[in-house]
Coordinates of C-alpha atoms (C1' of nucleotides) in Angstrom, one line a residue:
Chain A
M1 CA -10.7 30.7 0.3
S2 CA -11.0 28.6 -2.7
Q3 CA -7.4 27.2 -2.2
V4 CA -6.9 23.8 -1.5
R5 CA -5.9 23.2 1.9
V6 CA -5.5 19.6 3.2
R7 CA -4.2 18.1 6.3
F8 CA -2.0 14.7 7.5
A9 CA -3.5 14.2 11.0
P10 CA -1.4 11.4 12.9
S11 CA -1.7 10.7 16.3
P12 CA 2.0 10.5 18.1
T13 CA 0.8 6.8 19.5
G14 CA 3.6 5.3 17.7
Y15 CA 5.9 5.4 14.5
L16 CA 4.6 6.4 11.4
H17 CA 3.3 2.9 9.4
I18 CA 2.7 2.5 5.8
G19 CA -1.0 3.3 5.8
G20 CA -0.1 6.6 7.6
L21 CA 2.5 7.5 5.0
R22 CA 0.0 6.6 2.0
T23 CA -2.6 9.0 3.6
A24 CA 0.0 11.6 4.0
L25 CA 1.0 11.3 0.3
Y26 CA -2.5 11.4 -1.2
N27 CA -3.2 14.7 0.6
Y28 CA 0.5 16.0 -0.2
L29 CA 0.1 15.1 -4.1
L30 CA -3.3 16.9 -4.2
A31 CA -2.1 19.9 -2.1
R32 CA 0.9 20.1 -4.9
Q33 CA -1.2 19.4 -7.8
T34 CA -3.8 22.3 -6.8
G35 CA -0.8 25.0 -6.0
G36 CA -2.6 24.3 -2.1
T37 CA -1.0 23.7 1.2
F38 CA -0.3 20.7 3.0
I39 CA -0.6 20.7 6.5
L40 CA 0.9 18.3 9.3
R41 CA -1.3 18.3 12.7
I42 CA -0.2 16.4 15.5
E43 CA -3.3 15.0 17.2
D44 CA -1.7 14.1 20.6
T45 CA -5.2 14.5 22.8
D46 CA -4.6 11.1 23.9
R47 CA -1.9 11.3 26.9
T48 CA -2.3 7.4 27.8
R49 CA -1.0 6.5 24.7
F50 CA 1.5 9.2 23.6
V51 CA 5.0 7.9 22.7
A52 CA 7.6 10.6 23.3
D53 CA 9.6 10.3 19.8
A54 CA 6.7 9.3 17.7
E55 CA 6.3 13.1 16.5
D56 CA 10.2 13.0 15.4
D57 CA 9.6 10.0 13.8
I58 CA 6.5 11.1 11.8
L59 CA 8.7 14.4 10.6
A60 CA 11.7 12.1 9.8
T61 CA 10.1 9.9 7.8
L62 CA 7.8 12.5 5.8
K63 CA 11.2 14.2 4.9
W64 CA 12.7 11.1 3.9
A65 CA 9.7 10.2 1.7
G66 CA 9.9 14.1 -0.1
L67 CA 6.6 15.1 1.5
D68 CA 7.4 18.7 2.3
V69 CA 5.0 20.2 4.9
D70 CA 4.0 23.8 4.3
E71 CA 2.6 24.4 7.7
G72 CA 3.1 22.3 11.0
P73 CA 4.8 21.9 14.2
E74 CA 8.3 22.2 12.6
A75 CA 7.2 24.3 9.4
G76 CA 5.2 27.0 11.4
G77 CA 2.2 28.6 9.8
E78 CA -0.6 30.9 10.7
C79 CA -3.2 28.6 11.9
G80 CA -0.9 27.0 14.8
P81 CA 0.0 25.8 16.9
Y82 CA -0.3 22.4 15.2
R83 CA -0.3 20.2 18.3
Q84 CA -3.9 19.9 19.5
S85 CA -2.3 19.6 23.3
E86 CA -1.8 23.1 22.7
R87 CA -5.1 24.3 21.7
S88 CA -7.1 22.9 24.5
A89 CA -8.8 26.5 25.1
L90 CA -10.0 26.4 21.8
Y91 CA -11.9 23.4 22.0
L92 CA -13.5 24.1 25.4
R93 CA -14.6 27.2 24.2
H94 CA -16.5 25.3 21.4
A95 CA -17.8 22.7 23.6
S96 CA -19.5 25.1 26.3
E97 CA -20.8 26.5 23.0
L98 CA -22.3 23.3 22.0
V99 CA -24.0 22.7 25.2
D100 CA -25.3 26.3 25.4
S101 CA -27.1 26.0 22.2
G102 CA -28.1 22.7 23.3
A103 CA -26.1 20.5 20.6
A104 CA -24.3 19.0 23.7
Y105 CA -24.8 18.2 27.2
Y106 CA -23.0 17.3 30.5
A107 CA -22.7 13.5 31.7
F108 CA -21.5 12.8 35.2
D109 CA -21.7 8.9 34.7
T110 CA -18.4 7.1 36.0
P111 CA -17.0 4.5 34.1
E112 CA -18.4 1.9 36.6
E113 CA -21.8 3.2 35.7
L114 CA -21.1 3.0 31.9
D115 CA -20.1 -0.8 32.2
A116 CA -23.1 -1.3 34.5
M117 CA -25.4 0.0 31.7
R118 CA -23.7 -1.9 28.9
E119 CA -23.9 -5.0 30.9
R120 CA -27.6 -4.5 32.2
L121 CA -28.7 -3.8 28.7
K122 CA -26.3 -6.4 26.8
S123 CA -28.2 -8.8 24.9
P124 CA -27.6 -11.2 21.8
Q125 CA -29.3 -8.9 19.5
D126 CA -27.3 -6.2 21.1
P127 CA -24.1 -7.2 22.5
S128 CA -22.6 -3.6 22.6
P129 CA -25.2 -1.1 23.9
R130 CA -24.6 2.8 23.3
Y131 CA -25.0 5.8 25.1
D132 CA -27.5 7.2 22.7
C133 CA -31.1 8.2 22.5
H134 CA -32.4 5.1 23.9
T135 CA -30.4 5.2 26.7
R136 CA -29.3 8.6 27.8
G137 CA -32.7 9.0 29.6
N138 CA -31.3 6.6 32.4
M139 CA -28.2 7.9 32.8
R140 CA -26.8 10.8 35.0
N141 CA -26.4 14.1 32.7
S142 CA -27.5 17.6 32.2
L143 CA -30.7 15.8 30.4
T144 CA -31.8 14.0 33.2
L145 CA -30.7 16.0 36.1
S146 CA -32.4 19.2 37.2
P147 CA -30.8 22.3 36.6
D148 CA -29.9 22.9 40.0
D149 CA -28.2 19.6 40.1
V150 CA -26.2 19.8 37.5
A151 CA -24.7 23.4 38.6
T152 CA -23.8 22.1 42.0
L153 CA -22.2 19.2 40.3
L154 CA -20.4 21.3 37.9
A155 CA -19.7 23.7 41.1
T156 CA -17.9 20.9 43.1
G157 CA -15.9 19.6 40.4
T158 CA -17.4 16.5 39.7
P159 CA -15.6 14.6 37.0
H160 CA -17.7 15.0 33.7
V161 CA -17.6 14.7 30.1
V162 CA -19.4 16.8 27.3
R163 CA -21.6 14.5 25.0
L164 CA -23.2 15.2 21.5
L165 CA -26.8 15.2 21.6
V166 CA -27.8 13.0 18.8
E167 CA -31.4 13.4 17.9
P168 CA -33.4 10.2 16.5
G169 CA -35.3 10.1 13.3
K170 CA -32.6 12.1 11.2
T171 CA -30.5 10.9 8.1
I172 CA -27.2 12.1 7.9
S173 CA -25.7 11.8 4.4
F174 CA -22.8 13.4 2.7
V175 CA -21.0 13.2 -0.3
D176 CA -17.4 11.0 -0.1
A177 CA -15.1 12.2 -2.9
V178 CA -14.4 8.6 -3.6
R179 CA -17.6 6.5 -2.4
D180 CA -20.2 9.1 -3.7
Q181 CA -22.9 9.4 -1.4
V182 CA -22.9 7.7 2.2
S183 CA -26.0 7.6 4.7
F184 CA -26.3 6.9 8.1
A185 CA -29.8 6.8 10.6
S186 CA -29.1 9.1 13.4
E187 CA -30.7 6.4 15.5
V188 CA -27.5 4.2 15.2
V189 CA -25.0 7.4 16.1
D190 CA -24.0 7.5 19.4
D191 CA -24.1 10.4 21.9
Q192 CA -20.1 10.8 21.4
I193 CA -18.0 12.4 24.0
L194 CA -16.6 15.3 22.7
V195 CA -14.7 16.3 26.2
K196 CA -13.3 13.8 27.9
S197 CA -13.3 14.1 32.0
D198 CA -9.5 15.0 32.0
G199 CA -10.5 18.1 30.1
M200 CA -9.2 17.0 26.9
P201 CA -10.9 17.0 23.7
T202 CA -11.6 13.5 21.9
Y203 CA -10.6 13.2 18.3
H204 CA -13.9 14.1 16.8
L205 CA -14.3 17.6 18.6
A206 CA -10.9 18.6 17.9
N207 CA -10.6 17.4 14.4
V208 CA -13.8 19.2 13.5
V209 CA -12.5 22.4 15.1
D210 CA -9.2 22.6 14.0
D211 CA -10.2 21.5 10.7
H212 CA -12.3 24.4 10.5
Y213 CA -10.0 26.8 11.9
M214 CA -6.9 25.6 9.5
S215 CA -9.6 26.3 6.6
I216 CA -9.2 22.6 5.5
T217 CA -10.9 22.0 2.2
H218 CA -10.6 18.3 1.9
V219 CA -10.4 15.4 4.8
I220 CA -8.5 12.7 3.2
R221 CA -8.0 9.9 5.6
G222 CA -8.4 6.4 6.2
E223 CA -11.8 4.4 5.8
E224 CA -11.8 3.5 9.6
W225 CA -13.1 7.1 10.1
L226 CA -16.2 6.6 7.7
S227 CA -18.4 5.4 10.5
S228 CA -17.7 8.5 12.6
T229 CA -18.1 11.1 10.0
P230 CA -21.7 11.6 10.5
K231 CA -20.8 12.7 14.1
H232 CA -18.5 15.2 12.5
I233 CA -21.0 16.3 10.2
L234 CA -23.3 16.8 12.9
L235 CA -20.9 18.7 14.7
Y236 CA -20.2 21.2 11.8
E237 CA -24.1 22.0 11.6
A238 CA -24.1 22.5 14.9
L239 CA -21.3 24.7 15.1
G240 CA -22.8 26.5 11.9
W241 CA -19.6 25.8 9.8
T242 CA -19.6 24.2 6.4
A243 CA -17.9 20.6 6.3
P244 CA -15.1 20.3 4.1
T245 CA -15.2 17.6 1.1
M246 CA -14.9 14.0 2.8
A247 CA -12.7 11.6 1.2
H248 CA -12.2 8.0 2.8
L249 CA -9.2 6.0 1.7
P250 CA -9.5 2.0 1.3
L251 CA -7.6 0.2 4.0
I252 CA -4.3 -1.3 3.6
L253 CA -4.9 -5.2 4.1
S254 CA -2.0 -7.8 4.8
P255 CA -0.9 -10.0 2.0
T256 CA -3.7 -12.6 2.9
G257 CA -6.5 -9.9 3.1
G258 CA -6.5 -9.6 6.9
K259 CA -5.9 -6.5 8.7
L260 CA -2.5 -5.1 8.7
S261 CA -2.1 -5.1 12.2
K262 CA 1.3 -4.9 13.7
R263 CA 1.2 -8.6 15.0
A264 CA -0.4 -10.1 12.0
A265 CA 2.0 -8.3 9.6
E266 CA 5.3 -9.5 12.0
R267 CA 3.8 -13.0 11.5
Q268 CA 3.8 -12.8 7.8
G269 CA 7.1 -11.0 7.6
I270 CA 5.6 -7.8 6.4
P271 CA 7.2 -4.8 8.0
V272 CA 4.5 -2.2 8.9
L273 CA 6.6 0.8 10.0
V274 CA 8.1 3.1 7.5
K275 CA 11.0 3.0 9.9
Q276 CA 11.7 -0.8 9.1
Y277 CA 11.5 -0.4 4.9
Q278 CA 14.2 2.5 5.5
D279 CA 16.1 0.1 7.6
A280 CA 15.7 -2.6 5.2
G281 CA 17.2 -0.5 2.4
Y282 CA 14.2 0.3 0.4
E283 CA 14.3 3.6 -1.9
P284 CA 12.0 6.2 -0.6
E285 CA 10.9 6.7 -4.2
A286 CA 9.9 3.0 -4.7
L287 CA 7.8 2.8 -1.4
V288 CA 6.2 6.1 -2.5
N289 CA 5.3 5.0 -5.9
Y290 CA 4.2 1.7 -4.6
L291 CA 2.1 3.3 -2.1
A292 CA 0.7 5.6 -4.5
L293 CA -0.4 2.8 -6.8
L294 CA -2.0 0.9 -4.0
G295 CA -5.7 2.2 -4.0
W296 CA -5.3 4.5 -7.1
N297 CA -4.2 4.5 -10.5
P298 CA -3.7 6.8 -13.3
G299 CA -6.2 5.3 -15.7
D300 CA -3.4 4.2 -18.3
D301 CA -0.6 1.6 -18.3
R302 CA 1.8 3.8 -16.6
E303 CA 3.2 2.4 -13.0
I304 CA 6.7 4.0 -12.6
F305 CA 6.3 7.5 -11.2
D306 CA 8.5 9.9 -9.3
L307 CA 6.9 12.2 -6.9
A308 CA 6.8 15.2 -9.6
G309 CA 5.0 12.6 -11.9
L310 CA 2.4 11.5 -9.3
V311 CA 1.5 15.3 -8.5
E312 CA 0.7 15.8 -12.3
V313 CA -1.8 12.7 -12.6
F314 CA -2.9 12.3 -9.4
S315 CA -6.6 12.6 -8.8
L316 CA -9.1 11.7 -6.1
E317 CA -11.8 10.3 -8.2
R318 CA -9.4 7.6 -9.4
V319 CA -9.1 6.0 -5.9
G320 CA -10.5 3.0 -5.3
S321 CA -12.9 2.0 -3.0
A322 CA -12.1 -1.5 -2.0
G323 CA -9.7 -2.5 0.4
V324 CA -6.1 -3.4 -0.6
Q325 CA -3.7 -6.0 0.0
F326 CA 0.1 -5.4 0.5
D327 CA 2.4 -7.4 -1.6
L328 CA 6.0 -7.2 -0.7
E329 CA 7.1 -8.9 -4.2
K330 CA 5.7 -5.9 -6.1
L331 CA 7.2 -3.5 -4.1
A332 CA 10.8 -5.2 -4.5
W333 CA 10.1 -4.9 -8.2
F334 CA 9.5 -1.1 -7.8
N335 CA 12.4 -0.8 -5.7
G336 CA 14.4 -2.3 -8.7
Q337 CA 13.2 -0.4 -11.2
H338 CA 13.8 2.9 -9.0
L339 CA 17.2 1.7 -8.2
R340 CA 18.1 1.9 -12.0
R341 CA 17.2 5.0 -12.3
L342 CA 19.4 6.5 -9.6
P343 CA 22.9 8.2 -10.4
V344 CA 25.7 5.4 -10.1
A345 CA 27.6 7.9 -8.0
N346 CA 24.6 7.9 -5.7
L347 CA 24.6 4.3 -5.3
A348 CA 28.6 4.2 -5.3
E349 CA 29.0 6.5 -2.3
R350 CA 26.2 4.4 -0.2
T351 CA 27.8 1.2 -1.1
A352 CA 31.4 2.6 -0.3
T353 CA 30.1 3.6 3.2
A354 CA 28.4 0.1 4.0
L355 CA 31.5 -1.8 3.0
A356 CA 33.5 0.4 5.2
S357 CA 31.3 -0.3 8.0
T358 CA 32.3 -3.7 7.3
G359 CA 35.5 -3.0 7.6
I360 CA 36.4 -3.1 3.7
E361 CA 38.4 -0.4 2.7
V362 CA 38.3 0.4 -1.0
D363 CA 39.2 2.9 -3.7
A364 CA 36.0 5.0 -4.7
A365 CA 36.5 4.6 -8.4
Y366 CA 36.8 0.8 -7.9
V367 CA 33.6 0.8 -6.4
T368 CA 31.9 3.0 -8.9
E369 CA 33.0 0.5 -11.6
M370 CA 31.7 -2.2 -9.6
V371 CA 28.5 -0.6 -8.9
G372 CA 27.9 0.2 -12.5
L373 CA 28.3 -3.6 -13.5
M374 CA 25.6 -4.5 -10.7
Q375 CA 23.2 -1.8 -10.6
E376 CA 20.8 -3.3 -12.7
R377 CA 21.2 -6.6 -11.5
V378 CA 19.9 -6.3 -8.0
A379 CA 16.6 -5.1 -6.5
F380 CA 18.2 -3.7 -3.4
A381 CA 20.9 -0.9 -2.9
S382 CA 22.2 -3.2 0.3
E383 CA 22.9 -6.1 -2.2
L384 CA 25.5 -4.2 -3.9
A385 CA 27.7 -4.3 -0.4
T386 CA 26.4 -8.0 0.7
T387 CA 26.5 -10.1 -2.7
T388 CA 29.6 -8.4 -4.0
G389 CA 32.6 -9.8 -1.7
Y390 CA 34.4 -11.7 -4.6
F391 CA 35.2 -7.9 -6.1
F392 CA 37.2 -7.5 -2.9
S393 CA 38.6 -10.8 -1.9
D394 CA 39.1 -14.4 -3.3
P395 CA 36.5 -16.7 -3.2
M396 CA 36.7 -18.7 -0.1
S397 CA 34.3 -21.3 -1.5
Y398 CA 32.4 -22.1 -4.4
D399 CA 28.5 -22.4 -4.9
E400 CA 27.8 -26.1 -4.5
N401 CA 24.6 -26.2 -7.1
G402 CA 27.1 -24.3 -9.6
V403 CA 29.8 -26.7 -9.4
K404 CA 27.6 -29.5 -9.6
K405 CA 26.1 -28.2 -12.6
R406 CA 29.0 -26.5 -14.2
W407 CA 32.2 -28.1 -13.1
K408 CA 33.1 -30.8 -15.6
D409 CA 36.0 -32.9 -16.1
D410 CA 37.6 -30.8 -18.0
S411 CA 37.2 -27.6 -16.3
A412 CA 40.2 -27.6 -14.5
E413 CA 42.4 -28.2 -17.4
L414 CA 40.7 -25.5 -19.4
V415 CA 40.9 -22.9 -16.5
V416 CA 44.7 -23.3 -15.8
A417 CA 44.9 -22.8 -19.7
Y418 CA 43.0 -19.6 -19.5
A419 CA 45.3 -18.5 -16.4
A420 CA 48.1 -19.2 -18.3
T421 CA 47.1 -17.0 -21.5
L422 CA 46.2 -14.5 -19.0
E423 CA 49.7 -14.5 -17.4
A424 CA 51.3 -14.2 -20.7
G425 CA 50.1 -10.4 -20.4
I426 CA 46.6 -9.1 -21.5
E427 CA 45.0 -5.7 -21.6
D428 CA 42.4 -5.4 -19.0
T429 CA 39.6 -5.2 -21.1
P430 CA 36.6 -7.0 -21.2
E431 CA 37.2 -7.4 -25.0
A432 CA 40.4 -8.7 -24.7
F433 CA 39.4 -11.1 -22.0
E434 CA 36.7 -12.1 -23.8
Q435 CA 38.8 -12.7 -27.4
A436 CA 41.7 -14.8 -25.2
L437 CA 38.8 -17.1 -23.8
R438 CA 37.0 -17.8 -27.2
Q439 CA 40.4 -18.2 -28.8
L440 CA 41.2 -20.9 -26.4
T441 CA 38.1 -22.9 -26.7
E442 CA 38.2 -22.6 -30.3
T443 CA 41.3 -24.0 -30.6
R444 CA 40.5 -26.7 -28.1
E445 CA 37.2 -27.3 -30.3
V446 CA 34.8 -27.0 -27.1
G447 CA 32.0 -24.5 -27.0
A448 CA 32.5 -21.1 -25.0
G449 CA 30.2 -22.1 -22.5
R450 CA 32.5 -24.8 -21.5
L451 CA 34.9 -22.3 -20.1
I452 CA 32.3 -19.3 -19.3
H453 CA 30.8 -20.9 -16.5
P454 CA 33.9 -22.7 -14.7
A455 CA 35.5 -19.6 -15.0
R456 CA 32.9 -17.6 -13.9
L457 CA 32.7 -20.1 -10.7
A458 CA 36.4 -19.7 -10.4
V459 CA 36.6 -16.3 -10.2
S460 CA 33.6 -15.2 -8.2
G461 CA 32.4 -18.3 -6.0
V462 CA 28.8 -17.9 -7.2
T463 CA 27.0 -18.5 -10.7
M464 CA 25.4 -14.9 -10.5
G465 CA 27.0 -11.7 -11.1
P466 CA 27.8 -9.0 -13.6
G467 CA 29.1 -10.1 -17.2
L468 CA 32.1 -12.4 -17.0
F469 CA 34.4 -10.3 -19.0
E470 CA 33.5 -7.0 -17.6
M471 CA 34.0 -8.7 -13.9
M472 CA 37.4 -10.2 -15.1
A473 CA 38.6 -6.7 -16.7
L474 CA 37.7 -5.0 -13.5
L475 CA 39.6 -7.4 -11.2
G476 CA 42.6 -7.3 -13.3
S477 CA 44.5 -10.5 -15.1
E478 CA 46.6 -11.2 -12.2
T479 CA 43.7 -11.5 -9.8
C480 CA 41.9 -13.6 -12.3
A481 CA 44.9 -16.1 -13.1
R482 CA 45.3 -16.5 -9.4
R483 CA 41.6 -17.5 -8.8
L484 CA 41.6 -19.8 -11.8
R485 CA 44.4 -21.6 -10.7
R486 CA 43.2 -22.0 -7.2
A487 CA 39.9 -23.3 -8.2
A488 CA 41.6 -25.7 -10.4
Q489 CA 43.2 -27.0 -7.5
V490 CA 40.4 -26.8 -4.9
L491 CA 37.7 -28.4 -7.5
G492 CA 40.1 -30.9 -9.2
Chain B
rG1 C1' -25.8 -8.6 16.6
rC2 C1' -26.6 -3.8 14.5
rC3 C1' -24.6 0.3 11.3
rG4 C1' -21.5 1.3 7.2
rC5 C1' -18.2 0.3 2.8
rG6 C1' -16.8 -3.4 -0.5
rU7 C1' -16.1 -7.7 -3.9
rU8 C1' -12.6 -8.3 -11.9
rC9 C1' -6.7 -13.2 -12.9
rG10 C1' -2.7 -15.4 -6.5
rU11 C1' -2.0 -9.8 -5.9
rC12 C1' -2.5 -4.3 -7.5
rU13 C1' -5.6 -2.9 -11.3
rA14 C1' -8.3 -0.7 -16.8
rG15 C1' -13.4 -1.0 -17.9
rG16 C1' -19.3 2.0 -15.7
rG17 C1' -25.0 -1.6 -20.6
rG18 C1' -23.1 -3.9 -27.1
rU19 C1' -16.4 -2.3 -29.3
rC20 C1' -15.1 -8.1 -23.2
rU21 C1' -13.1 -14.4 -27.3
rA22 C1' -12.4 -8.7 -20.5
rG23 C1' -6.7 -4.9 -21.2
rG24 C1' -2.1 -3.6 -18.5
rA25 C1' 1.3 -4.6 -14.1
rC26 C1' 3.9 -8.1 -10.2
rG27 C1' 4.8 -13.4 -9.6
rC28 C1' 5.1 -18.1 -12.0
rC29 C1' 6.1 -20.6 -16.8
rG30 C1' 8.6 -20.8 -21.7
rC31 C1' 11.4 -18.5 -25.6
rC32 C1' 14.4 -14.7 -27.7
rC33 C1' 19.4 -12.0 -26.5
rU34 C1' 23.8 -13.9 -24.2
rU35 C1' 27.0 -20.5 -26.0
rU36 C1' 28.1 -16.5 -19.1
rC37 C1' 24.7 -13.3 -15.0
rA38 C1' 21.3 -9.8 -15.2
rC39 C1' 18.3 -6.3 -17.7
rG40 C1' 15.5 -6.2 -21.9
rG41 C1' 11.9 -8.1 -25.4
rC42 C1' 8.2 -12.0 -26.7
rG43 C1' 4.6 -15.5 -25.6
rG44 C1' 1.9 -18.4 -22.0
rU45 C1' -1.1 -19.0 -17.0
rA46 C1' -5.0 -17.0 -14.6
rA47 C1' -10.5 -13.5 -13.1
rC48 C1' -16.1 -10.5 -13.5
rA49 C1' -18.6 -14.0 -5.5
rC50 C1' -23.4 -16.3 -6.1
rG51 C1' -28.7 -16.1 -7.4
rG52 C1' -32.5 -13.6 -9.0
rG53 C1' -34.4 -9.4 -12.2
rU54 C1' -34.5 -4.9 -15.9
rU55 C1' -33.0 -4.9 -21.1
rC56 C1' -32.9 -6.8 -28.1
rA57 C1' -28.1 -7.0 -25.1
rA58 C1' -25.2 -6.8 -18.3
rA59 C1' -18.5 -7.3 -15.8
rU60 C1' -21.1 -2.9 -16.4
rC61 C1' -28.0 -1.1 -13.9
rC62 C1' -31.6 -3.2 -9.7
rC63 C1' -32.9 -6.4 -5.5
rG64 C1' -31.2 -10.3 -2.1
rU65 C1' -27.6 -13.6 -0.3
rA66 C1' -22.3 -15.0 0.9
rC67 C1' -17.9 -13.4 2.0
rG68 C1' -14.4 -9.6 3.3
rC69 C1' -12.9 -4.9 5.8
rG70 C1' -14.1 -1.0 8.9
rG71 C1' -17.1 1.0 13.2
rU72 C1' -20.2 -0.2 17.4
rA73 C1' -14.1 3.4 23.6
rC74 C1' -13.4 9.0 28.4
rC75 C1' -8.4 5.4 21.2
rA76 C1' -6.9 7.6 17.5

RNA sequence: GCCGCGUUCGUCUAGGGGUCUAGGACGCCGCCCUUUCACGGCGGUAACACGGGUUCAAAUCCCGUACGCGGUACCA
């Protein structure tokens, strides 16, 4: 089985966040590049944190981003089921196998007893004592209890967990595809709980078992898992399986370098859920492109990629190992870049829908023309509908700073004269509007800018927008003349 | 505290002993185009965390320190 098989394995404890999407993306890229398989596995072993619609959000978000899943709860596949809650029997079978072989043991300590142990052993040198080779001898488990006692406890249904037996004196090392060799002393690895007292496996057991049965070749996940990888390695060894290649991605940090927690991010105005980016009108291509470059680079100066382009050049070797700060401004730039590459029809349709929802009914062809003029001037598609009111109704006010800067003593008179020219009859083409304006300013022996700026202000109410003459041609001479006269009246 | 992983312009990064007076991108500033908006083009700003070592030569290798992040749960 040399086929690459990778998985994205989120737990449905909340909506998909950008870190998760990036992890999914890197997995996807490796799969597509190698002709391998991209698997989605739902790790829902924690019933206390389960969020009902999280799985739907994950599925929908992956689709939105264009990451097609080959095998998963929705896509199906030969290694299913793809929800861990539906695979309990498998985990339990291997848990007892581990106990039988001596690689794991039963522990009967109650949460209170655990707390008491930690409280008792706590010291400045060791603020958080672990359940490990140093402490297990004083606890209630199948290592310290007699076989008869253990059998009785088990038979009477006493709550218990299964723990991994970690022997001291060993060095556990593995080669990480992005960090090279990483080693841990087994003394600092605790006797990880494998099966909880509710009978559910923990992440560690379920993950290893599933990765094995799903023939996963590369585990690509966030760096937060690096420290638990020795436990996983131990499990693979105890189960007699070969561990897949590990690749731990650098974490995405907030713009100030701290962790990108939901709360911290909100304080800094950084959305962390992909859904929020969707709602804010980011292009999926832009988010994907930006996330791909966050911790990875192609090795040359190229930055703009679509999914297919990323698939071609991606490589695990070029993934960095230092945490990366999230930068909304650069994302915005990517958004503008991708926006410009979109077909006008696509944007026009979306803009028409957005306009309609605000009660502005307009001709599709007109919107298409407008979008054509605006497409390369905005960074977000939403601006096409929110900053273009003057295409649909006369401006109600005039930008204050613009007036201060551009509206001179002779502006009103010039603007009225221009209006008169338009009223005399003019072809609705940019060239005609431009010619008329230049002729007028030449006659008056003033610079064209003397009229261009006031005219823009009069026609749109703002100083920003498409080329003046293109805009006027689309608006039509009648509308323009009316607006010019009105501005002259209002601004004097 | 302990363990792990990191550390090149403000940010994302290239670079992996000499080609580094450290390259690209975002942002910012200026200029050009346009006597208009923007796109675009051009230019500028700005970095090898610190200290030791190895070497003829270190951003690059080694050690230490500092700092950051992660882990240290019957969460994932």
